[in-house]
Amino acid sequence: MPALAISSDQGQLTGRGLEGFYRAGRRLLSRCEVRVAGREPIAVQARMISADRARFVATLRPFADGGPDPDVVVERTRYADGTERIVLRSAAGRPLRLPVEVSLGTDLAELGAVASGNTGPELAASVHDSGMRWSSPAGHCAVTAHPAPADALASAGLLRWEVELPPGGTWSLELRVRPQGAGPVRAVGHGASRSLATARAAGDDPGARPLLDRSVEDLQALLLRDPEHPTDVHLAAGAPWRCGLAPAEALAAARMALPLGTRIAAGTLRTLGRRQLAGKGPRAGMIPGPLRNTGPHLPPGCTGVEATLLFPALLAEAWRWGLPAQETEELLPVAERCLRWLLAAGGDGVLLPDPYPDGPARCETQAHAHRAALLGADLLDAHGRSGAGELRRCAERLRDTFKEKFWVGDRTGGRPAAALLADGRPVPLLTGAAAHLLDTGLLGAGALAPGLLDKVQTEQLARLLGGPAMDSGWGLRSLGVKEAAYNPFGHRAGAVRVHETAVAFSGLAAAGYEKEASGLLRGVLAAAEAFGHRLPEMYAGEQRTEGGAPLPHPAACRPAATAAAAGVQLLTALAGIRPDAPAGTVTLRPVRSAPLGELELTALRVAGAPFSVRVSRLGLAMVEEAAEGLQLGV
């Protein structure tokens, strides 16, 4: 971010579909096709090197009757920042003289127009310096070539070189795509100071290390700066569709990424705190956010409600992980305003509507509200602020109301309703959003906050989430297969949402339902392998079969902040790390069944220092590196 490149595994940018180099949501170059001696190279390999770089290898058939072996290898390295390096390597036993042509074109279209197919024709090019230039009312773009071409034909957007290759020789070309007058992209992830710990995983399961590597790499690549406060960083929601700040997703991803350090959490909180609604009225204190489609059964939900409830919870947990006291104090007034809004909106035990004030009462919204109240009260108490008692009473009344109105009984043991409508009628659907009922949040001394469900209801929910209706074998479905309007591609109606799967896994594991948790974990790890360990935010919830592979969702962001952060949470939850940095302790509650065998996690961050932990095959966790003075809690 804020640049990205999209291409097929053939290596050529043809201008079809979404292909091209983008910066800040605009396609700078849509076509970049290479031909050597009038031939298109034959693609043989495409591979991601890192989050911002891909390598494409192609070959050319012999130029003389020399058998089946290629004479020339064409290697292209494509960078998200708009740079492409093309190298020709001769494997021939004689000198070669080859004309090399690069055909360029663009429409300078916005990403939304590209996605909807409303881009219009390519723009006319003009020869500029050592390359080509295009102009439109939307802006200007130039491609420069090093070395400069021998010929340039503007009408065809064509650059041409005459290349002489001795036996075993190489020739290289660098193309740079830039908005006119703009310099190279200054990505946050390439700064001198990394915002995330470079955590590593090792152990018995071969998928653990690449999943954590790619998750950390993608989170680093998705970082953006607040334009008005460039020291504050936050995560873009995902590429290519949502390259900006989405408050609820940014907070959720920062929370799951806390084992990598607190810098992203702090930057996200400060950035959103500056956007908090002030003044008086029913929305005062909210973190604004747009409506979000929530599937076929319920009206759109308000991401502002979710963000407002996530804000104090993230601050409270970031403080436990080691957010410095001064930064916590500076953010407390924003959290207090969020909590005052919560009390005003649902303080008398009334279920919290979403959108507020006229929407249905969603299951997951009540879970977010309950967690915010308890973690917020804990945070206020610890910092000598008033209001903690009222928040705890609010949580208690919410538990009573939820138990009375939200649990739908049936002969199989019942289930939590997906929502209650304005007239009090339940929507008795089994959804993946119910996993949020298991996510209660971290208090002091490694304790987890109580949840909205009692022990019997928790056991029933665990059975449902681990059953075949919800566990697809690739992860948790967002809607049970037997529910009305189930659609394996429905993003809230049956598709696997990686964030919810990670929430379900960690919640089930913490509650002691390790069999159900392990099934979800193994499924999403298998899906990660199929996706090259870069998990999309969602994929089809079709049942896993032997030899099968998960089906990609055409509208999913990949990489996505919540999916990449979920990879971190899935692995760190195996060790059950529960820090209390203010008290100088860390408690470990590992998954005793050790579903991945032995697992070692190194270079995490707890209390501002490196933290490493090993989980044995017997499910025992041992701290191998920690901040000086940090004690192991009981």
GROMACS .gro file of N, CA and C in nm, residues 103-195:
model
  279
  103SER      N    1   0.527  -0.341  -2.553
  103SER     CA    2   0.407  -0.268  -2.592
  103SER      C    3   0.334  -0.223  -2.467
  104LEU      N    4   0.308  -0.092  -2.454
  104LEU     CA    5   0.252  -0.032  -2.334
  104LEU      C    6   0.120   0.036  -2.364
  105GLY      N    7   0.033   0.042  -2.263
  105GLY     CA    8  -0.094   0.113  -2.278
  105GLY      C    9  -0.160   0.133  -2.144
  106THR      N   10  -0.248   0.233  -2.137
  106THR     CA   11  -0.322   0.256  -2.014
  106THR      C   12  -0.450   0.333  -2.042
  107ASP      N   13  -0.541   0.330  -1.946
  107ASP     CA   14  -0.665   0.407  -1.952
  107ASP      C   15  -0.676   0.505  -1.836
  108LEU      N   16  -0.579   0.498  -1.741
  108LEU     CA   17  -0.580   0.584  -1.622
  108LEU      C   18  -0.715   0.580  -1.550
  109ALA      N   19  -0.775   0.461  -1.548
  109ALA     CA   20  -0.909   0.446  -1.490
  109ALA      C   21  -0.900   0.420  -1.340
  110GLU      N   22  -1.005   0.457  -1.269
  110GLU     CA   23  -1.016   0.423  -1.128
  110GLU      C   24  -1.049   0.275  -1.113
  111LEU      N   25  -1.009   0.219  -0.999
  111LEU     CA   26  -1.028   0.076  -0.977
  111LEU      C   27  -1.175   0.037  -0.988
  112GLY      N   28  -1.266   0.120  -0.934
  112GLY     CA   29  -1.408   0.088  -0.942
  112GLY      C   30  -1.456   0.077  -1.085
  113ALA      N   31  -1.407   0.167  -1.171
  113ALA     CA   32  -1.446   0.161  -1.312
  113ALA      C   33  -1.389   0.038  -1.379
  114VAL      N   34  -1.267   0.001  -1.344
  114VAL     CA   35  -1.206  -0.120  -1.400
  114VAL      C   36  -1.288  -0.242  -1.359
  115ALA      N   37  -1.325  -0.249  -1.232
  115ALA     CA   38  -1.399  -0.365  -1.182
  115ALA      C   39  -1.536  -0.379  -1.247
  116SER      N   40  -1.599  -0.266  -1.280
  116SER     CA   41  -1.732  -0.269  -1.341
  116SER      C   42  -1.727  -0.273  -1.493
  117GLY      N   43  -1.608  -0.271  -1.552
  117GLY     CA   44  -1.595  -0.277  -1.697
  117GLY      C   45  -1.627  -0.148  -1.768
  118ASN      N   46  -1.618  -0.035  -1.698
  118ASN     CA   47  -1.651   0.095  -1.758
  118ASN      C   48  -1.527   0.183  -1.770
  119THR      N   49  -1.426   0.132  -1.839
  119THR     CA   50  -1.299   0.204  -1.844
  119THR      C   51  -1.281   0.288  -1.969
  120GLY      N   52  -1.347   0.254  -2.077
  120GLY     CA   53  -1.323   0.326  -2.202
  120GLY      C   54  -1.198   0.276  -2.270
  121PRO      N   55  -1.165   0.333  -2.387
  121PRO     CA   56  -1.050   0.286  -2.465
  121PRO      C   57  -0.918   0.331  -2.403
  122GLU      N   58  -0.809   0.273  -2.451
  122GLU     CA   59  -0.677   0.318  -2.410
  122GLU      C   60  -0.653   0.462  -2.455
  123LEU      N   61  -0.574   0.533  -2.378
  123LEU     CA   62  -0.541   0.671  -2.410
  123LEU      C   63  -0.429   0.675  -2.513
  124ALA      N   64  -0.426   0.784  -2.589
  124ALA     CA   65  -0.317   0.803  -2.685
  124ALA      C   66  -0.189   0.833  -2.611
  125ALA      N   67  -0.078   0.773  -2.655
  125ALA     CA   68   0.051   0.792  -2.591
  125ALA      C   69   0.133   0.896  -2.665
  126SER      N   70   0.229   0.952  -2.597
  126SER     CA   71   0.328   1.039  -2.659
  126SER      C   72   0.466   0.996  -2.611
  127VAL      N   73   0.565   1.014  -2.698
  127VAL     CA   74   0.702   0.980  -2.659
  127VAL      C   75   0.750   1.082  -2.558
  128HIS      N   76   0.807   1.034  -2.449
  128HIS     CA   77   0.849   1.122  -2.341
  128HIS      C   78   0.980   1.072  -2.285
  129ASP      N   79   1.084   1.156  -2.295
  129ASP     CA   80   1.213   1.124  -2.238
  129ASP      C   81   1.257   0.987  -2.291
  130SER      N   82   1.276   0.889  -2.203
  130SER     CA   83   1.318   0.757  -2.248
  130SER      C   84   1.205   0.656  -2.239
  131GLY      N   85   1.080   0.703  -2.265
  131GLY     CA   86   0.967   0.613  -2.256
  131GLY      C   87   0.842   0.672  -2.316
  132MET      N   88   0.730   0.653  -2.247
  132MET     CA   89   0.600   0.697  -2.296
  132MET      C   90   0.527   0.777  -2.188
  133ARG      N   91   0.431   0.861  -2.234
  133ARG     CA   92   0.352   0.942  -2.142
  133ARG      C   93   0.207   0.940  -2.188
  134TRP      N   94   0.113   0.942  -2.090
  134TRP     CA   95  -0.030   0.947  -2.119
  134TRP      C   96  -0.093   1.056  -2.033
  135SER      N   97  -0.195   1.119  -2.085
  135SER     CA   98  -0.262   1.226  -2.012
  135SER      C   99  -0.412   1.212  -2.026
  136SER      N  100  -0.485   1.252  -1.921
  136SER     CA  101  -0.631   1.258  -1.923
  136SER      C  102  -0.673   1.361  -1.819
  137PRO      N  103  -0.800   1.400  -1.816
  137PRO     CA  104  -0.843   1.492  -1.709
  137PRO      C  105  -0.817   1.438  -1.569
  138ALA      N  106  -0.805   1.305  -1.556
  138ALA     CA  107  -0.782   1.246  -1.424
  138ALA      C  108  -0.637   1.254  -1.380
  139GLY      N  109  -0.545   1.278  -1.473
  139GLY     CA  110  -0.404   1.285  -1.434
  139GLY      C  111  -0.312   1.248  -1.548
  140HIS      N  112  -0.186   1.228  -1.512
  140HIS     CA  113  -0.082   1.198  -1.609
  140HIS      C  114   0.002   1.083  -1.557
  141CYS      N  115   0.058   1.007  -1.649
  141CYS     CA  116   0.142   0.894  -1.613
  141CYS      C  117   0.253   0.880  -1.715
  142ALA      N  118   0.370   0.838  -1.668
  142ALA     CA  119   0.483   0.817  -1.758
  142ALA      C  120   0.551   0.685  -1.724
  143VAL      N  121   0.604   0.620  -1.828
  143VAL     CA  122   0.689   0.502  -1.813
  143VAL      C  123   0.825   0.538  -1.868
  144THR      N  124   0.926   0.521  -1.786
  144THR     CA  125   1.063   0.544  -1.832
  144THR      C  126   1.136   0.411  -1.838
  145ALA      N  127   1.227   0.400  -1.934
  145ALA     CA  128   1.299   0.275  -1.957
  145ALA      C  129   1.450   0.300  -1.943
  146HIS      N  130   1.518   0.207  -1.880
  146HIS     CA  131   1.664   0.211  -1.865
  146HIS      C  132   1.717   0.073  -1.900
  147PRO      N  133   1.795   0.060  -2.010
  147PRO     CA  134   1.845   0.167  -2.097
  147PRO      C  135   1.734   0.223  -2.186
  148ALA      N  136   1.759   0.340  -2.242
  148ALA     CA  137   1.663   0.403  -2.330
  148ALA      C  138   1.644   0.319  -2.456
  149PRO      N  139   1.524   0.317  -2.512
  149PRO     CA  140   1.500   0.237  -2.633
  149PRO      C  141   1.568   0.296  -2.755
  150ALA      N  142   1.595   0.209  -2.851
  150ALA     CA  143   1.650   0.257  -2.979
  150ALA      C  144   1.542   0.324  -3.061
  151ASP      N  145   1.419   0.278  -3.050
  151ASP     CA  146   1.306   0.333  -3.123
  151ASP      C  147   1.185   0.340  -3.030
  152ALA      N  148   1.097   0.439  -3.055
  152ALA     CA  149   0.972   0.453  -2.981
  152ALA      C  150   0.863   0.495  -3.078
  153LEU      N  151   0.753   0.421  -3.079
  153LEU     CA  152   0.642   0.449  -3.169
  153LEU      C  153   0.520   0.481  -3.083
  154ALA      N  154   0.486   0.611  -3.076
  154ALA     CA  155   0.378   0.654  -2.987
  154ALA      C  156   0.243   0.596  -3.027
  155SER      N  157   0.215   0.587  -3.156
  155SER     CA  158   0.083   0.542  -3.201
  155SER      C  159   0.051   0.401  -3.155
  156ALA      N  160   0.155   0.319  -3.132
  156ALA     CA  161   0.135   0.182  -3.086
  156ALA      C  162   0.180   0.163  -2.941
  157GLY      N  163   0.229   0.268  -2.878
  157GLY     CA  164   0.281   0.255  -2.743
  157GLY      C  165   0.397   0.157  -2.736
  158LEU      N  166   0.484   0.161  -2.838
  158LEU     CA  167   0.584   0.057  -2.856
  158LEU      C  168   0.725   0.112  -2.831
  159LEU      N  169   0.801   0.041  -2.748
  159LEU     CA  170   0.943   0.068  -2.727
  159LEU      C  171   1.021  -0.050  -2.782
  160ARG      N  172   1.138  -0.019  -2.847
  160ARG     CA  173   1.211  -0.126  -2.918
  160ARG      C  174   1.361  -0.114  -2.893
  161TRP      N  175   1.424  -0.230  -2.874
  161TRP     CA  176   1.569  -0.237  -2.856
  161TRP      C  177   1.626  -0.344  -2.951
  162GLU      N  178   1.750  -0.325  -2.992
  162GLU     CA  179   1.825  -0.429  -3.063
  162GLU      C  180   1.927  -0.485  -2.965
  163VAL      N  181   1.910  -0.611  -2.930
  163VAL     CA  182   1.990  -0.672  -2.824
  163VAL      C  183   2.084  -0.775  -2.883
  164GLU      N  184   2.210  -0.766  -2.843
  164GLU     CA  185   2.309  -0.867  -2.882
  164GLU      C  186   2.349  -0.948  -2.759
  165LEU      N  187   2.327  -1.078  -2.769
  165LEU     CA  188   2.357  -1.167  -2.658
  165LEU      C  189   2.468  -1.265  -2.697
  166PRO      N  190   2.583  -1.259  -2.632
  166PRO     CA  191   2.685  -1.361  -2.656
  166PRO      C  192   2.642  -1.492  -2.592
  167PRO      N  193   2.707  -1.602  -2.624
  167PRO     CA  194   2.671  -1.729  -2.558
  167PRO      C  195   2.680  -1.715  -2.406
  168GLY      N  196   2.571  -1.750  -2.338
  168GLY     CA  197   2.567  -1.740  -2.193
  168GLY      C  198   2.550  -1.599  -2.140
  169GLY      N  199   2.530  -1.501  -2.230
  169GLY     CA  200   2.521  -1.362  -2.188
  169GLY      C  201   2.382  -1.323  -2.139
  170THR      N  202   2.375  -1.205  -2.076
  170THR     CA  203   2.248  -1.152  -2.026
  170THR      C  204   2.231  -1.007  -2.069
  171TRP      N  205   2.105  -0.965  -2.073
  171TRP     CA  206   2.069  -0.824  -2.101
  171TRP      C  207   1.951  -0.790  -2.010
  172SER      N  208   1.956  -0.672  -1.952
  172SER     CA  209   1.849  -0.636  -1.858
  172SER      C  210   1.789  -0.501  -1.893
  173LEU      N  211   1.663  -0.485  -1.856
  173LEU     CA  212   1.585  -0.365  -1.881
  173LEU      C  213   1.504  -0.335  -1.756
  174GLU      N  214   1.496  -0.207  -1.719
  174GLU     CA  215   1.411  -0.168  -1.607
  174GLU      C  216   1.310  -0.066  -1.654
  175LEU      N  217   1.183  -0.093  -1.624
  175LEU     CA  218   1.073  -0.001  -1.654
  175LEU      C  219   1.021   0.055  -1.523
  176ARG      N  220   0.993   0.185  -1.521
  176ARG     CA  221   0.939   0.249  -1.402
  176ARG      C  222   0.812   0.324  -1.439
  177VAL      N  223   0.704   0.288  -1.370
  177VAL     CA  224   0.573   0.349  -1.393
  177VAL      C  225   0.546   0.446  -1.279
  178ARG      N  226   0.522   0.574  -1.315
  178ARG     CA  227   0.500   0.676  -1.213
  178ARG      C  228   0.393   0.774  -1.260
  179PRO      N  229   0.311   0.825  -1.167
  179PRO     CA  230   0.231   0.942  -1.201
  179PRO      C  231   0.325   1.056  -1.236
  180GLN      N  232   0.288   1.137  -1.335
  180GLN     CA  233   0.375   1.245  -1.378
  180GLN      C  234   0.410   1.335  -1.260
  181GLY      N  235   0.539   1.356  -1.238
  181GLY     CA  236   0.585   1.444  -1.132
  181GLY      C  237   0.594   1.379  -0.996
  182ALA      N  238   0.554   1.250  -0.984
  182ALA     CA  239   0.557   1.182  -0.855
  182ALA      C  240   0.682   1.096  -0.845
  183GLY      N  241   0.730   1.080  -0.725
  183GLY     CA  242   0.845   0.995  -0.701
  183GLY      C  243   0.804   0.853  -0.673
  184PRO      N  244   0.899   0.770  -0.632
  184PRO     CA  245   0.864   0.632  -0.597
  184PRO      C  246   0.772   0.625  -0.477
  185VAL      N  247   0.697   0.516  -0.468
  185VAL     CA  248   0.605   0.496  -0.356
  185VAL      C  249   0.685   0.478  -0.228
  186ARG      N  250   0.645   0.548  -0.124
  186ARG     CA  251   0.709   0.532   0.007
  186ARG      C  252   0.618   0.448   0.096
  187ALA      N  253   0.626   0.319   0.078
  187ALA     CA  254   0.539   0.229   0.152
  187ALA      C  255   0.581   0.225   0.298
  188VAL      N  256   0.482   0.221   0.386
  188VAL     CA  257   0.511   0.216   0.529
  188VAL      C  258   0.594   0.092   0.562
  189GLY      N  259   0.560  -0.018   0.499
  189GLY     CA  260   0.627  -0.144   0.530
  189GLY      C  261   0.773  -0.148   0.492
  190HIS      N  262   0.821  -0.048   0.415
  190HIS     CA  263   0.961  -0.044   0.377
  190HIS      C  264   1.040   0.056   0.458
  191GLY      N  265   0.978   0.110   0.565
  191GLY     CA  266   1.046   0.207   0.648
  191GLY      C  267   1.161   0.144   0.725
  192ALA      N  268   1.246   0.230   0.778
  192ALA     CA  269   1.360   0.181   0.854
  192ALA      C  270   1.316   0.109   0.982
  193SER      N  271   1.204   0.151   1.039
  193SER     CA  272   1.154   0.091   1.162
  193SER      C  273   1.029   0.009   1.131
  194ARG      N  274   1.038  -0.121   1.150
  194ARG     CA  275   0.923  -0.206   1.124
  194ARG      C  276   0.816  -0.185   1.229
  195SER      N  277   0.689  -0.191   1.185
  195SER     CA  278   0.578  -0.174   1.277
  195SER      C  279   0.537  -0.305   1.341
   0.00000   0.00000   0.00000
